[in-house]
mmCIF file of C-alpha atoms (C1' of nucleotides) in Angstrom:
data_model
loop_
_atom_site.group_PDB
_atom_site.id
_atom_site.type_symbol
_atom_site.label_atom_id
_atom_site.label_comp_id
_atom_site.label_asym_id
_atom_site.label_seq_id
_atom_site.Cartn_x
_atom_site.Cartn_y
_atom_site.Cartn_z
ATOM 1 C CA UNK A 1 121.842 -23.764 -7.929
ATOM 2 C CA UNK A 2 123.848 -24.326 -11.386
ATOM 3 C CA UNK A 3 122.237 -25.311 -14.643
ATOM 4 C CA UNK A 4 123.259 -28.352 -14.366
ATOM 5 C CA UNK A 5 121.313 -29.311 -11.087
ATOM 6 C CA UNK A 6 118.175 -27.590 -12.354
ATOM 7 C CA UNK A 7 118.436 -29.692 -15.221
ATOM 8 C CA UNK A 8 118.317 -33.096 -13.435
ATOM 9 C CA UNK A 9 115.091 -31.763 -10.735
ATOM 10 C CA UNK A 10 113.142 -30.241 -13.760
ATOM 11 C CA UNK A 11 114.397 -33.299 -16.700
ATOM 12 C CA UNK A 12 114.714 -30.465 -19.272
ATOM 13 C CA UNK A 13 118.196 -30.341 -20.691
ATOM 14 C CA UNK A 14 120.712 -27.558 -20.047
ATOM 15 C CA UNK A 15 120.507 -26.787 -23.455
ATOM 16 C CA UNK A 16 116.689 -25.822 -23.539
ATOM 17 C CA UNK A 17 116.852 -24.297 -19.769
ATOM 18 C CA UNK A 18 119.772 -21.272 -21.683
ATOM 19 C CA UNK A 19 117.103 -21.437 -24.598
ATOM 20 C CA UNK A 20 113.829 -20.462 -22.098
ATOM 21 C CA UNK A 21 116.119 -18.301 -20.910
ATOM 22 C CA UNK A 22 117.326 -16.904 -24.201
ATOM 23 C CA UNK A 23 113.377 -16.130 -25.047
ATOM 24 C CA UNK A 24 112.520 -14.433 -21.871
ATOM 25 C CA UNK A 25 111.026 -17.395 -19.970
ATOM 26 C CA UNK A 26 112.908 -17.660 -17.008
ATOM 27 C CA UNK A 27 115.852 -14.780 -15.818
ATOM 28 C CA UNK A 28 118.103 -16.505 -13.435
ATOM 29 C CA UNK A 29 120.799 -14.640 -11.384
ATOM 30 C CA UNK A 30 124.595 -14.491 -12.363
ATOM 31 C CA UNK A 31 127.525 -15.290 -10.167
ATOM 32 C CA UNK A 32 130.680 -13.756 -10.632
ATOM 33 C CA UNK A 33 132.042 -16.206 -12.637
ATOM 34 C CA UNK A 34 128.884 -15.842 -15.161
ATOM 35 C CA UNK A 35 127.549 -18.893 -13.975
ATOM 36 C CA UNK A 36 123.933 -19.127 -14.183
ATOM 37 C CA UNK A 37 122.106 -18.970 -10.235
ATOM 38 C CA UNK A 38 118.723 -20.191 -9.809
ATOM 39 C CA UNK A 39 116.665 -19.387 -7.291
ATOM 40 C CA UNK A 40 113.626 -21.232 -6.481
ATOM 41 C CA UNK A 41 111.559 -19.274 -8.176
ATOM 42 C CA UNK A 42 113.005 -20.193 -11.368
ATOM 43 C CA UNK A 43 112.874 -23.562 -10.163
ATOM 44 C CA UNK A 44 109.164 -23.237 -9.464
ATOM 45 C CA UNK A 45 108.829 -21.857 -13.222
ATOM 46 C CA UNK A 46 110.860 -24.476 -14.928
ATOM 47 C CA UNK A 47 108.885 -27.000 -13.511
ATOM 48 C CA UNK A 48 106.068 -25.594 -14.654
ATOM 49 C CA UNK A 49 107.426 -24.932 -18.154
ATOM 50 C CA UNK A 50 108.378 -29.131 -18.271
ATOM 51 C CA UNK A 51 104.978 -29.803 -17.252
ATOM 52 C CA UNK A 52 102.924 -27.391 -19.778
ATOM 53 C CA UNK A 53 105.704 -28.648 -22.500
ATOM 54 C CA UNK A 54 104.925 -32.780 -21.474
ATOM 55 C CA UNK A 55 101.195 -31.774 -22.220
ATOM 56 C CA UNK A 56 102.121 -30.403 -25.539
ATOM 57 C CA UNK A 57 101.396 -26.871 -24.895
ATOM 58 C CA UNK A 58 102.920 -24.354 -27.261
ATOM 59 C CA UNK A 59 106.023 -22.115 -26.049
ATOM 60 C CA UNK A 60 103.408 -19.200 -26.722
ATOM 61 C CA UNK A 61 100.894 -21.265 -24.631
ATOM 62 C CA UNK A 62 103.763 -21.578 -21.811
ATOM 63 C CA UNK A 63 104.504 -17.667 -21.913
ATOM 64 C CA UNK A 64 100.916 -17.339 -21.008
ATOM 65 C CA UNK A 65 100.259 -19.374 -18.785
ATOM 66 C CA UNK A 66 103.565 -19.171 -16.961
ATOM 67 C CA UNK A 67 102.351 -15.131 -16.256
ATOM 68 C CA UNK A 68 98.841 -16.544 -15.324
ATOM 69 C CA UNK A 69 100.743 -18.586 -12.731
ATOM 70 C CA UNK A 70 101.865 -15.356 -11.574
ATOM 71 C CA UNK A 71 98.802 -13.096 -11.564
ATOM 72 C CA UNK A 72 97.243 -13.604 -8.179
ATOM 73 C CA UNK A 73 94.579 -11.465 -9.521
ATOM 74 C CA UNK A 74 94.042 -14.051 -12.863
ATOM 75 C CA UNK A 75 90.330 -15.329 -13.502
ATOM 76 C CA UNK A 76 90.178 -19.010 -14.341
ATOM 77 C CA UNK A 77 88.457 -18.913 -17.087
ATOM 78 C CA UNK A 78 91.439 -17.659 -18.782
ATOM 79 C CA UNK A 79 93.503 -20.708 -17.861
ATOM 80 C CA UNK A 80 90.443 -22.706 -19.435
ATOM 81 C CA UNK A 81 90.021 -21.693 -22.452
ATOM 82 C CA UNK A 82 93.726 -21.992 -23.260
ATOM 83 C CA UNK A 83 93.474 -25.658 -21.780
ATOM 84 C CA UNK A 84 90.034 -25.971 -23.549
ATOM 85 C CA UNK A 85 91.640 -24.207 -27.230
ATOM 86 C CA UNK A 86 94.594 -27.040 -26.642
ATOM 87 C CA UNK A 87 92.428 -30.039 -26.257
ATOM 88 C CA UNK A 88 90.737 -29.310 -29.449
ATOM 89 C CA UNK A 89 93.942 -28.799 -30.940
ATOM 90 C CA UNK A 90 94.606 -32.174 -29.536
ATOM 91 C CA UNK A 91 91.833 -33.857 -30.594
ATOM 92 C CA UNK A 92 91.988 -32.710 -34.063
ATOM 93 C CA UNK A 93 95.304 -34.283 -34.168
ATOM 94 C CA UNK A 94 94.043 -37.547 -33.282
ATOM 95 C CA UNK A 95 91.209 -37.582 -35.157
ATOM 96 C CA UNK A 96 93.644 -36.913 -38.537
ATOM 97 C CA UNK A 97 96.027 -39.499 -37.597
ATOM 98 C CA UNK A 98 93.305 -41.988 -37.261
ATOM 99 C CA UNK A 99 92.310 -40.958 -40.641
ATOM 100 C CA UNK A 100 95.820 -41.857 -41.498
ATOM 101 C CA UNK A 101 95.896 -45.071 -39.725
ATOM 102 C CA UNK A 102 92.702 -46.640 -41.006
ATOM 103 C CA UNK A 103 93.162 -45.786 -44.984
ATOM 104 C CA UNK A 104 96.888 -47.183 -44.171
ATOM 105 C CA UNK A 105 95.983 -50.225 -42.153
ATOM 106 C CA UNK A 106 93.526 -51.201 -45.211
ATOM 107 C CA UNK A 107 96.407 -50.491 -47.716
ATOM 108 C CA UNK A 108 98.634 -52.676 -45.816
ATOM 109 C CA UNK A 109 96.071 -55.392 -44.964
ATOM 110 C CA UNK A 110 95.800 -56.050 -49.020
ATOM 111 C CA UNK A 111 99.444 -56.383 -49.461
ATOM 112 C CA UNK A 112 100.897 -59.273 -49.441
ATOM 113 C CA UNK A 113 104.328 -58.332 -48.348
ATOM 114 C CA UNK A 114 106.295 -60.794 -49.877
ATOM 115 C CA UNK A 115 109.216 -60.904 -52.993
ATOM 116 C CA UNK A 116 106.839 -60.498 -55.516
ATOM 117 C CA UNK A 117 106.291 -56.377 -57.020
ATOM 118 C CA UNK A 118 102.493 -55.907 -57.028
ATOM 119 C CA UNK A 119 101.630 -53.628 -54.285
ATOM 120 C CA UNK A 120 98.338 -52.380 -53.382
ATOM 121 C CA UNK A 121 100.015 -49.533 -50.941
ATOM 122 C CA UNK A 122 101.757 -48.222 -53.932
ATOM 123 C CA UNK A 123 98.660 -48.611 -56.164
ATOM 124 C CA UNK A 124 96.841 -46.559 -53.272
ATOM 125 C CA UNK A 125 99.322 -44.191 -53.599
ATOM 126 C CA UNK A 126 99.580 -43.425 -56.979
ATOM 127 C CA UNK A 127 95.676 -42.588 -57.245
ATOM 128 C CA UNK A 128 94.681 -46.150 -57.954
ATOM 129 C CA UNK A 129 91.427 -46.981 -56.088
ATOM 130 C CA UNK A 130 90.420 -45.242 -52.818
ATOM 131 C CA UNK A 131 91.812 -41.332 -52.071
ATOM 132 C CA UNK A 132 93.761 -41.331 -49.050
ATOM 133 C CA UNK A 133 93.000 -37.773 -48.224
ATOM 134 C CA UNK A 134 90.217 -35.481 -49.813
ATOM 135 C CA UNK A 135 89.789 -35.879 -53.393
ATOM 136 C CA UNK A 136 87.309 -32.878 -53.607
ATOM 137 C CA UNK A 137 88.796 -30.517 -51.661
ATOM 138 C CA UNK B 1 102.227 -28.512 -68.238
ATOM 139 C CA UNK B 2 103.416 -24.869 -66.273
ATOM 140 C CA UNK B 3 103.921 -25.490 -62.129
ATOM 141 C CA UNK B 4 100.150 -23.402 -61.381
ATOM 142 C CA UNK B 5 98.488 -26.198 -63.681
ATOM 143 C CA UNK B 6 100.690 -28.907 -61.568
ATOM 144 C CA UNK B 7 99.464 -27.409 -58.277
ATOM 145 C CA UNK B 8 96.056 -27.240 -59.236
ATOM 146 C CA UNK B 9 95.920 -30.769 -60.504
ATOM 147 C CA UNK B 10 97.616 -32.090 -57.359
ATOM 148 C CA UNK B 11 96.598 -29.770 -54.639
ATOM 149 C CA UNK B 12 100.175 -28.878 -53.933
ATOM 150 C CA UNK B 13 101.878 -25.358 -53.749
ATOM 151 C CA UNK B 14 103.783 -24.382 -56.389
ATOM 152 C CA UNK B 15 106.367 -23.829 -53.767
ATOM 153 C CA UNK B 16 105.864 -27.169 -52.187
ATOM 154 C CA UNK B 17 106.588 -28.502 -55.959
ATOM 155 C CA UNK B 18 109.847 -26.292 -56.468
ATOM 156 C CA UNK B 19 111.141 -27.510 -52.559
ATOM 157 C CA UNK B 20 110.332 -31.161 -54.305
ATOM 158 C CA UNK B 21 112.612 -30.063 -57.098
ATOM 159 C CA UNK B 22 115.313 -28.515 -54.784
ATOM 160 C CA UNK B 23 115.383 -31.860 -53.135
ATOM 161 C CA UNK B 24 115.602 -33.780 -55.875
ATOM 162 C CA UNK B 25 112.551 -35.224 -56.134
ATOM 163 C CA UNK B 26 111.040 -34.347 -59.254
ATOM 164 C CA UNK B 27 112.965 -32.981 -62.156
ATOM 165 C CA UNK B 28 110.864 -31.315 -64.563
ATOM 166 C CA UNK B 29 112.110 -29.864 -67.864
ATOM 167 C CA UNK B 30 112.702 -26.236 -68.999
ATOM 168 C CA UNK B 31 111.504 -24.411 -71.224
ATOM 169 C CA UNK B 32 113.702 -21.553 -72.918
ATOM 170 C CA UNK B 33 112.209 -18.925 -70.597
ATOM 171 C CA UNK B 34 113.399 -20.829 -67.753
ATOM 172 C CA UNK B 35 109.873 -22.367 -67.368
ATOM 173 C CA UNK B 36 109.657 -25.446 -65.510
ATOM 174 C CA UNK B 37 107.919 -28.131 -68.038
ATOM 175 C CA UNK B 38 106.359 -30.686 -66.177
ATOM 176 C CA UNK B 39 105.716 -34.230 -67.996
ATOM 177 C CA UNK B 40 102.759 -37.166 -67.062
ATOM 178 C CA UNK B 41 105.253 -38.691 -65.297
ATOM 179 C CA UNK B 42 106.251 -35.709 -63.506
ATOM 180 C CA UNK B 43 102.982 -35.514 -62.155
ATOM 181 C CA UNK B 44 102.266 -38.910 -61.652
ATOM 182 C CA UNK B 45 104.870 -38.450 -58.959
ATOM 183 C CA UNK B 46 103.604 -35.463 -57.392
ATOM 184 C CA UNK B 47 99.861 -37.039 -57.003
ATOM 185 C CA UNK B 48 101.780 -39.884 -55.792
ATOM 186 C CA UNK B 49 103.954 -37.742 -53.258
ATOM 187 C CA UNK B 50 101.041 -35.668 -52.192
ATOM 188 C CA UNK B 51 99.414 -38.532 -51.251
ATOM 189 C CA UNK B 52 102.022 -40.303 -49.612
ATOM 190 C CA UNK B 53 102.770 -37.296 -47.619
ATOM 191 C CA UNK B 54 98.751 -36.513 -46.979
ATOM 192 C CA UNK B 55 99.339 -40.334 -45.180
ATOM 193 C CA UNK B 56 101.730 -38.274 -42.831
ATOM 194 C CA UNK B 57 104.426 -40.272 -44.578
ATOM 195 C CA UNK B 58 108.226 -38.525 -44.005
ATOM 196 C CA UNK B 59 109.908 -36.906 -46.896
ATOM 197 C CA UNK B 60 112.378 -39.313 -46.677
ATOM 198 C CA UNK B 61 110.094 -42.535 -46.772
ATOM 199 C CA UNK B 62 108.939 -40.612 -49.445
ATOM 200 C CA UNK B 63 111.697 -41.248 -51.412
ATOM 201 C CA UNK B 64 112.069 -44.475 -50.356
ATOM 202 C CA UNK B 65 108.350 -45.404 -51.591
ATOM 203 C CA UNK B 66 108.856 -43.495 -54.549
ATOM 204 C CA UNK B 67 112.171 -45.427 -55.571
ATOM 205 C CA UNK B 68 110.068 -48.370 -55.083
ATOM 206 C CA UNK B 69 107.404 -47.197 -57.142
ATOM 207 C CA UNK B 70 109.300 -46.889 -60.063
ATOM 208 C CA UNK B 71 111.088 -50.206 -59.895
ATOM 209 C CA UNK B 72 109.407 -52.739 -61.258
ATOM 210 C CA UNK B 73 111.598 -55.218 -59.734
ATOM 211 C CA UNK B 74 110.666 -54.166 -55.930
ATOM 212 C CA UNK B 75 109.707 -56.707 -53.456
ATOM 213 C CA UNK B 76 106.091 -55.938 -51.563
ATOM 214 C CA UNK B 77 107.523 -56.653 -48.983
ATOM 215 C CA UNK B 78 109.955 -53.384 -48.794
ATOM 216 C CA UNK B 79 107.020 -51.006 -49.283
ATOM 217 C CA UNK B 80 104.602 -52.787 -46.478
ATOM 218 C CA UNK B 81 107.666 -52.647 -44.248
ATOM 219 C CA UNK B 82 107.980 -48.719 -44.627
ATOM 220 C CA UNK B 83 103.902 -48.935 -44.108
ATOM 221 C CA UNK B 84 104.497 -50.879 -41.103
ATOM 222 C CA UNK B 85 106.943 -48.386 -39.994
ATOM 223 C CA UNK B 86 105.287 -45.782 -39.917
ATOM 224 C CA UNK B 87 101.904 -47.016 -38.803
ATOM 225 C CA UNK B 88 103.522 -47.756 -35.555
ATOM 226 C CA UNK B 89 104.745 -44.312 -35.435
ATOM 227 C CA UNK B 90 101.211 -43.092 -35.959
ATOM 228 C CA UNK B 91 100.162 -45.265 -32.826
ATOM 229 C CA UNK B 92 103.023 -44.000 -31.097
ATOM 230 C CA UNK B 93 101.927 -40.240 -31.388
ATOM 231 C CA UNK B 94 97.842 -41.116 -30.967
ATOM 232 C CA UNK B 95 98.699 -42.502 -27.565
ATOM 233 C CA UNK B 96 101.033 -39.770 -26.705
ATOM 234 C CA UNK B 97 98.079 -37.232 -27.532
ATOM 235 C CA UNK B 98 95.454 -39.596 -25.877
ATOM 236 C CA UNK B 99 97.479 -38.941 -22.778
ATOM 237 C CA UNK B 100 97.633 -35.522 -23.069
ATOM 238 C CA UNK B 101 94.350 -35.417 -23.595
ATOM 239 C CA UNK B 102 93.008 -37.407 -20.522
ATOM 240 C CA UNK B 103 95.228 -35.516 -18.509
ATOM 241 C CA UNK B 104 94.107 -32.351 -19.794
ATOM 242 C CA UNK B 105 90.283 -33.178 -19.716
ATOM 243 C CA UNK B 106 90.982 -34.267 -16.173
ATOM 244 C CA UNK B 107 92.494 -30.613 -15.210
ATOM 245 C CA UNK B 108 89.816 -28.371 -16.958
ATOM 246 C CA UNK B 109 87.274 -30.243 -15.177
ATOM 247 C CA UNK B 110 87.888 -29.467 -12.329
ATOM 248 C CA UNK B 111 88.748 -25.770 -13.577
ATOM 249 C CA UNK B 112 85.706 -23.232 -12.168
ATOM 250 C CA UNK B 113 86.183 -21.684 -15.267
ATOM 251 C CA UNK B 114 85.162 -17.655 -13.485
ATOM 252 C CA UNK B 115 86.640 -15.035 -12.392
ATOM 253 C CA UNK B 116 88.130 -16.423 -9.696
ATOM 254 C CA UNK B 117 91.599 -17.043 -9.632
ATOM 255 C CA UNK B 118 91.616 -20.473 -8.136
ATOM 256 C CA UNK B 119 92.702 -23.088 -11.095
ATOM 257 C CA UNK B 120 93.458 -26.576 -10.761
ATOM 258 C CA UNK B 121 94.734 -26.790 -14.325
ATOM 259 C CA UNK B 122 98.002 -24.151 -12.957
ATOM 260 C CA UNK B 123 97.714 -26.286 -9.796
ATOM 261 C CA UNK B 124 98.409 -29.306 -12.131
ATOM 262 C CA UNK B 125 101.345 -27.732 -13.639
ATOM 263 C CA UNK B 126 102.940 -26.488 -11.058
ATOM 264 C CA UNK B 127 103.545 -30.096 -9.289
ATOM 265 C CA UNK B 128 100.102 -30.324 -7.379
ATOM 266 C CA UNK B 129 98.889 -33.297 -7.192
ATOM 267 C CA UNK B 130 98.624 -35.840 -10.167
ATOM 268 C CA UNK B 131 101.832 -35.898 -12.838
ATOM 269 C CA UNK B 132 101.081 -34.842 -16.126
ATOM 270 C CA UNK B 133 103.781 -37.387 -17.767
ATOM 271 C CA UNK B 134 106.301 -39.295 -16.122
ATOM 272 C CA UNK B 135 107.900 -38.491 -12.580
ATOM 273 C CA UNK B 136 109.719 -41.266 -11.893
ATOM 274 C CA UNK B 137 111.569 -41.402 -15.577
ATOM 275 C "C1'" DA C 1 152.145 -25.877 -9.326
ATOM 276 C "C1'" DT C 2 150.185 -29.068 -12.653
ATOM 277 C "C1'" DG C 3 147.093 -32.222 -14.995
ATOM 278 C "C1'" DC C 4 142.713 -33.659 -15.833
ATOM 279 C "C1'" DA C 5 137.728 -34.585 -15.669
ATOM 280 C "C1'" DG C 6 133.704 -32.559 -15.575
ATOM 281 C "C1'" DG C 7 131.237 -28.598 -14.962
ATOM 282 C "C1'" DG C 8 130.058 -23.993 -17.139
ATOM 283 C "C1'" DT C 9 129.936 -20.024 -21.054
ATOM 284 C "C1'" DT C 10 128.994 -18.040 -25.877
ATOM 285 C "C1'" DC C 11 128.084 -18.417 -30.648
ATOM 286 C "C1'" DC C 12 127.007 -20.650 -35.050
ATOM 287 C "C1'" DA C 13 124.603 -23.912 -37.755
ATOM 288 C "C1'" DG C 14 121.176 -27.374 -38.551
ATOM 289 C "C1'" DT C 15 116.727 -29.911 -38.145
ATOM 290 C "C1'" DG C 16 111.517 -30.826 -41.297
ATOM 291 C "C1'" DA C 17 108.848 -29.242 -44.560
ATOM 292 C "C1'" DG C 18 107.974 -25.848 -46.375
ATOM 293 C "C1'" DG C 19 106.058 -20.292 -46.065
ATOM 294 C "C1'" DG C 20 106.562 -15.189 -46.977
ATOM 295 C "C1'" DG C 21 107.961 -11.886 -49.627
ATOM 296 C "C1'" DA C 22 111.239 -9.100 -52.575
ATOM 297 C "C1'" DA C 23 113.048 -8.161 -57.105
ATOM 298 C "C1'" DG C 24 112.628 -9.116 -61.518
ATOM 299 C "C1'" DG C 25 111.491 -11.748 -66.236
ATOM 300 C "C1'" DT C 26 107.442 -13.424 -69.334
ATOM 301 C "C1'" DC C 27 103.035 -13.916 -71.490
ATOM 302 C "C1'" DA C 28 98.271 -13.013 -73.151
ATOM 303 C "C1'" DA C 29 94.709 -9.668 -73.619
ATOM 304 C "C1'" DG C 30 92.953 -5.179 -74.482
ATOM 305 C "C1'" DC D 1 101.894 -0.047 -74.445
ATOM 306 C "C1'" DT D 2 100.054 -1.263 -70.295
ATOM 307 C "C1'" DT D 3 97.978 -4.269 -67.080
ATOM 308 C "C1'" DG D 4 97.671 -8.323 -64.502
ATOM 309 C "C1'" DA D 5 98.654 -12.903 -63.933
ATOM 310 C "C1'" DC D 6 102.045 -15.885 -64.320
ATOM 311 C "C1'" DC D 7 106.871 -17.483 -63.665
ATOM 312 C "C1'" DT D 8 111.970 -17.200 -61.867
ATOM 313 C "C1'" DT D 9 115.642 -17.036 -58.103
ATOM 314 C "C1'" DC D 10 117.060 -15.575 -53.623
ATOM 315 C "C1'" DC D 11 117.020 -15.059 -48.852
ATOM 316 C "C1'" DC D 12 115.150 -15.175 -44.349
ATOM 317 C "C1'" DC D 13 111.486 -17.167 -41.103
ATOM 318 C "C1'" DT D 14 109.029 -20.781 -38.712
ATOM 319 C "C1'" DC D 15 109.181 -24.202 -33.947
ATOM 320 C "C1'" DA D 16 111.523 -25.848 -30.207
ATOM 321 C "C1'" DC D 17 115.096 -27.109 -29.647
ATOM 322 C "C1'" DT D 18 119.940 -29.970 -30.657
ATOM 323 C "C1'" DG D 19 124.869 -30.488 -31.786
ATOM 324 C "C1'" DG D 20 129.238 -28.907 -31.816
ATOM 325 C "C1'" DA D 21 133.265 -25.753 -31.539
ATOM 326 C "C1'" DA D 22 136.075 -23.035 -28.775
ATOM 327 C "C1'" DC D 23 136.856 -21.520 -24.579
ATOM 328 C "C1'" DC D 24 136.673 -20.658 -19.196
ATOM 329 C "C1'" DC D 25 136.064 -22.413 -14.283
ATOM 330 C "C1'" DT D 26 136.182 -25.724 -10.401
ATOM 331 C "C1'" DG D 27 137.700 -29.323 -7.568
ATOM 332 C "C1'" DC D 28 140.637 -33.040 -6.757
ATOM 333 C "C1'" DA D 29 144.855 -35.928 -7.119
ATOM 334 C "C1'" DT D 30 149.491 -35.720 -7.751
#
DNA sequence: ATGCAGGGTTCCAGTGAGGGGAAGGTCAAG
DNA sequence: CTTGACCTTCCCCTCACTGGAACCCTGCAT
């Protein structure tokens, strides 16, 4: 199968298939004409690799995974606490951009939004009132 | 005011505050040694640009919110527009990572966790049985 | 045999927002 | 005069690709 086929069945792009192949990810075959060949295996892998990526795994957290796929002889508790060390990863994430969203949702709320200059988003800003962020950190 | 004193004063790097330079978005004097002098105003918009950033703001709307800063003239309407802007961005990525997340929880749940290799989380990935994002796309 | 569209290949450069570190100049204190 | 803490510029590195140039290959119609 060419790159181009693999690309539609997986929905990663050409480009980023030569790039997982460029960091060791996947090694398809060669034809004569230096066409990329991929077996199913590599199929099997890129899938993977689209999936891990989609749950916003790490190219680090791919590579290790990816050879966890592989070990017959893996323990599961390894695959869990790279899930587990992602979801907290994850949730600290969402927790910061709610922090975000609520001290910007109040800016907002107090500004009128009209032609006129006073702004309490830019008076937020520029240290005015309430600290966005940490103050004492 | 030296760029250490700056940094201190608006917990950013002194390299964070020379990239801010580079990009043309401070421009603090010199001294004769080559010094960088920084002014009130100078860092008036560095707390301002910390903050703005700390909000997850781009560099870019940055720049736009710091234009609008220092005209008086502005409209409140252009900065709460920017605000808006980005707060739906902010949704955006929360309910990507909310997704992630569910999925995720979903997986290592079922995940033994032991020494055994069985593991529904590489199950997951591999095409199993639930898709992590979108199949049909 | 030729033309052309639509594959494929490599390589180089750029993204955002800085970070790391080298090589060297400057300043204040002892 | 030396030490250590500053400061300067310069260049490469990050992460996970993306875009584009320049070129080769394939299949089909003419």
């Amino acid at each position: 199968m060419n790159i181009g086929d693999v690309a539609k069945r997986t929905n990663l792009r050409a480009k980023t298939i030569r790039y997982y192949e460029d960091i060791g990810l996947v090694t398809p075959l060669r034809d004569t004409n230096d066409y990329r060949v991929f077996r199913d295996s590599d199929l099997h892998k890129l899938t993977f690799l689209a999936r891990a990526r989609a749950l916003g795994f790490t190219i680090d957290d791919c590579r290790a995974l990816l050879t966890l796929y592989e070990d017959e002889t893996r323990a599961s508790s390894d695959v869990k606490e790279i899930a587990n060390k992602h979801l907290e990863e994850i949730e600290a994430k969402i927790i910061d951009l709610q922090a975000m969203h609520a001290t910007l949702t109040h800016l907002a709320q107090e500004c009128a939004g009209d032609h006129r200059p006073d702004c309490p988003i830019l008076e937020g800003l520029s240290g005015g009132d309430r600290n966005p962020s940490n103050e004492a950190g």
